[in-house]
mmCIF file of C-alpha atoms in Angstrom:
data_model
loop_
_atom_site.group_PDB
_atom_site.id
_atom_site.type_symbol
_atom_site.label_atom_id
_atom_site.label_comp_id
_atom_site.label_asym_id
_atom_site.label_seq_id
_atom_site.Cartn_x
_atom_site.Cartn_y
_atom_site.Cartn_z
ATOM 1 C CA MET F 211 92.542 -139.180 189.835
ATOM 2 C CA SER F 212 93.166 -137.823 193.265
ATOM 3 C CA SER F 213 93.705 -134.101 193.690
ATOM 4 C CA THR F 214 95.813 -134.456 196.808
ATOM 5 C CA PRO F 215 99.554 -134.049 196.304
ATOM 6 C CA PRO F 216 101.718 -137.058 197.035
ATOM 7 C CA GLU F 217 103.487 -137.059 200.368
ATOM 8 C CA THR F 218 107.222 -136.608 200.304
ATOM 9 C CA ASP F 219 109.827 -137.718 202.775
ATOM 10 C CA SER F 220 112.575 -135.400 201.591
ATOM 11 C CA ALA F 221 114.938 -133.881 204.114
ATOM 12 C CA ALA F 222 113.833 -130.378 203.063
ATOM 13 C CA ASP F 223 110.264 -131.098 204.235
ATOM 14 C CA GLN F 224 111.339 -132.236 207.677
ATOM 15 C CA ALA F 225 112.236 -129.925 210.526
ATOM 16 C CA PRO F 226 115.790 -130.199 211.874
ATOM 17 C CA PRO F 227 116.209 -132.332 214.984
ATOM 18 C CA SER F 228 115.532 -130.391 218.160
ATOM 19 C CA ASP F 229 118.936 -131.271 219.642
ATOM 20 C CA GLU F 230 120.899 -129.978 216.623
ATOM 21 C CA PRO F 231 122.678 -126.714 217.420
ATOM 22 C CA ARG F 232 121.409 -123.680 215.514
ATOM 23 C CA SER F 233 124.962 -122.390 215.295
ATOM 24 C CA LEU F 234 125.716 -125.106 212.722
ATOM 25 C CA ARG F 235 124.909 -122.482 210.126
ATOM 26 C CA ILE F 236 128.534 -121.377 210.505
ATOM 27 C CA GLU F 237 129.829 -124.726 209.269
ATOM 28 C CA ASP F 238 127.121 -124.998 206.622
ATOM 29 C CA TRP F 239 127.898 -121.574 205.148
ATOM 30 C CA LEU F 240 131.649 -122.148 205.335
ATOM 31 C CA THR F 241 131.170 -125.422 203.476
ATOM 32 C CA VAL F 242 129.168 -123.660 200.768
ATOM 33 C CA ALA F 243 131.733 -120.847 200.469
ATOM 34 C CA ILE F 244 134.697 -123.246 200.319
ATOM 35 C CA MET F 245 133.002 -125.459 197.726
ATOM 36 C CA ALA F 246 132.117 -122.390 195.631
ATOM 37 C CA ALA F 247 135.702 -121.128 195.824
ATOM 38 C CA LEU F 248 137.038 -124.554 194.817
ATOM 39 C CA ALA F 249 134.637 -124.732 191.884
ATOM 40 C CA LEU F 250 135.500 -121.218 190.701
ATOM 41 C CA ILE F 251 139.252 -121.759 190.990
ATOM 42 C CA THR F 252 139.071 -125.072 189.163
ATOM 43 C CA PHE F 253 136.783 -123.685 186.445
ATOM 44 C CA ALA F 254 139.043 -120.666 185.912
ATOM 45 C CA ASN F 255 142.079 -122.929 185.671
ATOM 46 C CA VAL F 256 140.336 -125.191 183.137
ATOM 47 C CA LEU F 257 139.361 -122.203 180.986
ATOM 48 C CA VAL F 258 142.876 -120.735 181.087
ATOM 49 C CA ARG F 259 144.388 -124.130 180.295
ATOM 50 C CA TYR F 260 141.982 -124.672 177.392
ATOM 51 C CA PHE F 261 142.561 -121.296 175.762
ATOM 52 C CA THR F 262 146.262 -120.721 176.510
ATOM 53 C CA ASN F 263 147.787 -124.191 177.056
ATOM 54 C CA SER F 264 149.136 -123.001 180.420
ATOM 55 C CA SER F 265 147.620 -122.853 183.874
ATOM 56 C CA PHE F 266 147.597 -120.674 186.934
ATOM 57 C CA ALA F 267 150.429 -121.792 189.213
ATOM 58 C CA TRP F 268 148.646 -120.824 192.388
ATOM 59 C CA THR F 269 145.476 -122.860 191.850
ATOM 60 C CA GLU F 270 146.836 -126.180 193.071
ATOM 61 C CA GLU F 271 148.209 -124.730 196.298
ATOM 62 C CA ILE F 272 145.000 -122.851 197.071
ATOM 63 C CA SER F 273 142.849 -125.857 196.125
ATOM 64 C CA VAL F 274 144.782 -128.221 198.403
ATOM 65 C CA PHE F 275 144.459 -125.748 201.278
ATOM 66 C CA LEU F 276 140.715 -125.338 200.664
ATOM 67 C CA MET F 277 140.165 -129.113 200.520
ATOM 68 C CA ILE F 278 141.909 -129.579 203.861
ATOM 69 C CA LEU F 279 139.906 -126.720 205.374
ATOM 70 C CA LEU F 280 136.721 -128.216 203.911
ATOM 71 C CA ALA F 281 137.469 -131.582 205.535
ATOM 72 C CA LEU F 282 137.993 -129.921 208.915
ATOM 73 C CA VAL F 283 134.847 -127.781 208.679
ATOM 74 C CA ALA F 284 132.777 -130.769 207.557
ATOM 75 C CA GLY F 285 134.282 -132.784 210.419
ATOM 76 C CA SER F 286 133.114 -130.114 212.847
ATOM 77 C CA ALA F 287 129.565 -130.287 211.449
ATOM 78 C CA ALA F 288 129.632 -134.099 211.587
ATOM 79 C CA VAL F 289 130.677 -134.059 215.233
ATOM 80 C CA ALA F 290 128.003 -131.512 216.156
ATOM 81 C CA ARG F 291 125.345 -133.568 214.350
ATOM 82 C CA ASP F 292 126.605 -136.809 215.927
ATOM 83 C CA GLN F 293 127.389 -138.276 212.520
ATOM 84 C CA HIS F 294 131.059 -138.980 213.064
ATOM 85 C CA ILE F 295 132.499 -142.362 212.145
ATOM 86 C CA ARG F 296 131.816 -145.254 214.497
ATOM 87 C CA ILE F 297 131.297 -148.982 214.364
ATOM 88 C CA GLU F 298 127.498 -149.241 214.518
ATOM 89 C CA PHE F 299 127.565 -152.884 215.581
ATOM 90 C CA PHE F 300 129.001 -151.752 218.910
ATOM 91 C CA SER F 301 127.474 -148.301 219.214
ATOM 92 C CA ASP F 302 123.870 -149.268 218.398
ATOM 93 C CA SER F 303 123.614 -152.556 220.276
ATOM 94 C CA GLY F 304 122.921 -153.155 223.928
ATOM 95 C CA SER F 305 120.959 -151.237 226.470
ATOM 96 C CA ALA F 306 120.323 -147.500 226.383
ATOM 97 C CA ALA F 307 122.779 -147.027 229.248
ATOM 98 C CA ARG F 308 125.506 -148.874 227.306
ATOM 99 C CA ARG F 309 124.820 -146.900 224.119
ATOM 100 C CA LYS F 310 124.851 -143.662 226.090
ATOM 101 C CA ALA F 311 128.134 -144.550 227.791
ATOM 102 C CA LEU F 312 129.782 -145.481 224.473
ATOM 103 C CA ALA F 313 128.477 -142.346 222.759
ATOM 104 C CA ARG F 314 129.695 -140.101 225.568
ATOM 105 C CA PHE F 315 133.061 -141.874 225.612
ATOM 106 C CA GLY F 316 133.369 -141.328 221.855
ATOM 107 C CA SER F 317 132.496 -137.641 222.187
ATOM 108 C CA ALA F 318 134.985 -137.208 225.014
ATOM 109 C CA MET F 319 137.747 -138.881 222.981
ATOM 110 C CA VAL F 320 137.004 -136.680 219.939
ATOM 111 C CA ALA F 321 137.152 -133.599 222.185
ATOM 112 C CA LEU F 322 140.439 -134.764 223.709
ATOM 113 C CA LEU F 323 141.998 -135.582 220.321
ATOM 114 C CA PHE F 324 141.143 -132.249 218.743
ATOM 115 C CA ALA F 325 142.130 -130.312 221.862
ATOM 116 C CA ILE F 326 145.557 -131.938 221.633
ATOM 117 C CA ILE F 327 145.739 -131.161 217.905
ATOM 118 C CA ALA F 328 144.747 -127.540 218.575
ATOM 119 C CA VAL F 329 147.410 -127.103 221.259
ATOM 120 C CA LEU F 330 150.195 -128.826 219.324
ATOM 121 C CA SER F 331 149.394 -127.105 216.039
ATOM 122 C CA VAL F 332 149.834 -123.695 217.669
ATOM 123 C CA ARG F 333 153.529 -124.595 217.845
ATOM 124 C CA VAL F 334 153.532 -125.369 214.114
ATOM 125 C CA VAL F 335 151.970 -121.976 213.361
ATOM 126 C CA TRP F 336 154.477 -120.239 215.620
ATOM 127 C CA ASP F 337 157.403 -122.007 213.934
ATOM 128 C CA ASP F 338 156.055 -121.098 210.479
ATOM 129 C CA PHE F 339 155.793 -117.481 211.583
ATOM 130 C CA ARG F 340 159.088 -117.316 213.475
ATOM 131 C CA PHE F 341 161.198 -118.939 210.757
ATOM 132 C CA GLU F 342 159.375 -117.028 207.998
ATOM 133 C CA GLU F 343 158.455 -120.183 206.102
ATOM 134 C CA THR F 344 156.876 -119.550 202.719
ATOM 135 C CA SER F 345 154.584 -121.756 200.698
ATOM 136 C CA PRO F 346 156.274 -123.736 197.927
ATOM 137 C CA GLY F 347 153.920 -122.694 195.128
ATOM 138 C CA ILE F 348 153.310 -118.986 195.389
ATOM 139 C CA GLY F 349 155.625 -117.941 198.196
ATOM 140 C CA VAL F 350 153.105 -116.516 200.667
ATOM 141 C CA PRO F 351 153.801 -116.954 204.387
ATOM 142 C CA GLN F 352 153.092 -120.568 205.346
ATOM 143 C CA TRP F 353 151.335 -119.536 208.562
ATOM 144 C CA TRP F 354 148.501 -118.117 206.441
ATOM 145 C CA TYR F 355 147.597 -121.742 205.772
ATOM 146 C CA SER F 356 148.628 -123.392 209.038
ATOM 147 C CA VAL F 357 146.824 -120.919 211.313
ATOM 148 C CA TRP F 358 143.498 -122.534 210.417
ATOM 149 C CA LEU F 359 144.397 -125.921 211.912
ATOM 150 C CA PRO F 360 144.340 -124.818 215.583
ATOM 151 C CA ILE F 361 141.288 -122.623 214.987
ATOM 152 C CA VAL F 362 139.162 -125.331 213.399
ATOM 153 C CA SER F 363 140.501 -127.981 215.787
ATOM 154 C CA ALA F 364 139.363 -125.803 218.689
ATOM 155 C CA LEU F 365 135.949 -125.471 217.004
ATOM 156 C CA ILE F 366 135.698 -129.260 216.689
ATOM 157 C CA THR F 367 136.665 -129.569 220.366
ATOM 158 C CA VAL F 368 133.855 -127.191 221.339
ATOM 159 C CA ARG F 369 131.397 -129.099 219.128
ATOM 160 C CA ALA F 370 132.428 -132.432 220.706
ATOM 161 C CA ILE F 371 131.997 -131.003 224.204
ATOM 162 C CA GLY F 372 128.550 -129.719 223.214
ATOM 163 C CA LEU F 373 127.642 -133.155 221.893
ATOM 164 C CA PHE F 374 128.944 -134.756 225.108
ATOM 165 C CA ILE F 375 126.676 -132.456 227.138
ATOM 166 C CA ARG F 376 123.630 -133.125 224.917
ATOM 167 C CA GLN F 377 124.222 -136.870 225.161
ATOM 168 C CA GLY F 378 124.180 -136.621 228.948
ATOM 169 C CA LYS F 379 120.681 -135.163 229.074
ATOM 170 C CA PRO F 380 117.806 -137.459 230.015
ATOM 171 C CA GLY F 381 116.013 -138.856 226.990
ATOM 172 C CA ALA F 382 119.003 -138.506 224.678
ATOM 173 C CA PHE F 383 118.543 -142.131 223.606
ATOM 174 C CA THR F 384 115.289 -143.762 222.491
ATOM 175 C CA ASP F 385 115.008 -146.435 225.227
ATOM 176 C CA GLU F 386 115.896 -144.001 227.963
ATOM 177 C CA PRO F 387 113.049 -142.391 229.921
ATOM 178 C CA ARG F 388 112.539 -138.717 229.120
ATOM 179 C CA GLU F 389 111.760 -136.010 231.618
ATOM 180 C CA LYS F 390 108.038 -135.487 231.928
ATOM 181 C CA ASP F 391 106.696 -132.482 229.983
ATOM 182 C CA HIS F 392 104.235 -130.706 232.281
ATOM 183 C CA SER F 393 103.242 -128.095 229.703
ATOM 184 C CA LYS F 394 101.067 -130.630 227.843
ATOM 185 C CA GLU F 395 99.127 -131.472 230.995
ATOM 186 C CA LEU F 396 98.075 -127.853 231.507
ATOM 187 C CA SER F 397 96.344 -127.514 228.142
#
């Protein structure tokens, strides 16, 4: 028997890609916190329902809000990591210049879309605040929920712009020539 440990290819053993923003910890921690809150709310509701045959009225409203927020936060992380939805037949075929152009076009369109959503959703938040709309389940001000749409949409816009910039750098695609690293020649 060999005494050497088997090699693993798990994601935990690999270093993160060098072009991945370090600030993605924000989205990662928000995802963890939102998932934990969803799990706790759901578990508490199940326990109350099991022991009392009734449930907390507020859990559904809060859970729906948290799921929407989770989708937006995860979308921001997907954009920053360049893992957003695309048709790989078109995006991965052709020359490096074509792939780069399509990738940058996609990033620009994501940035434009979420910038428009951010701007237009500010009006929704203002209307919720101005008309004193309340949530249907627990009666809190509706803008407490809607205020997160322009904030997270703006975050996604910033992430898409960052991706657009990273995709424009030389060597961003495998077939594309990279800038020469002179630090290796000096050693």
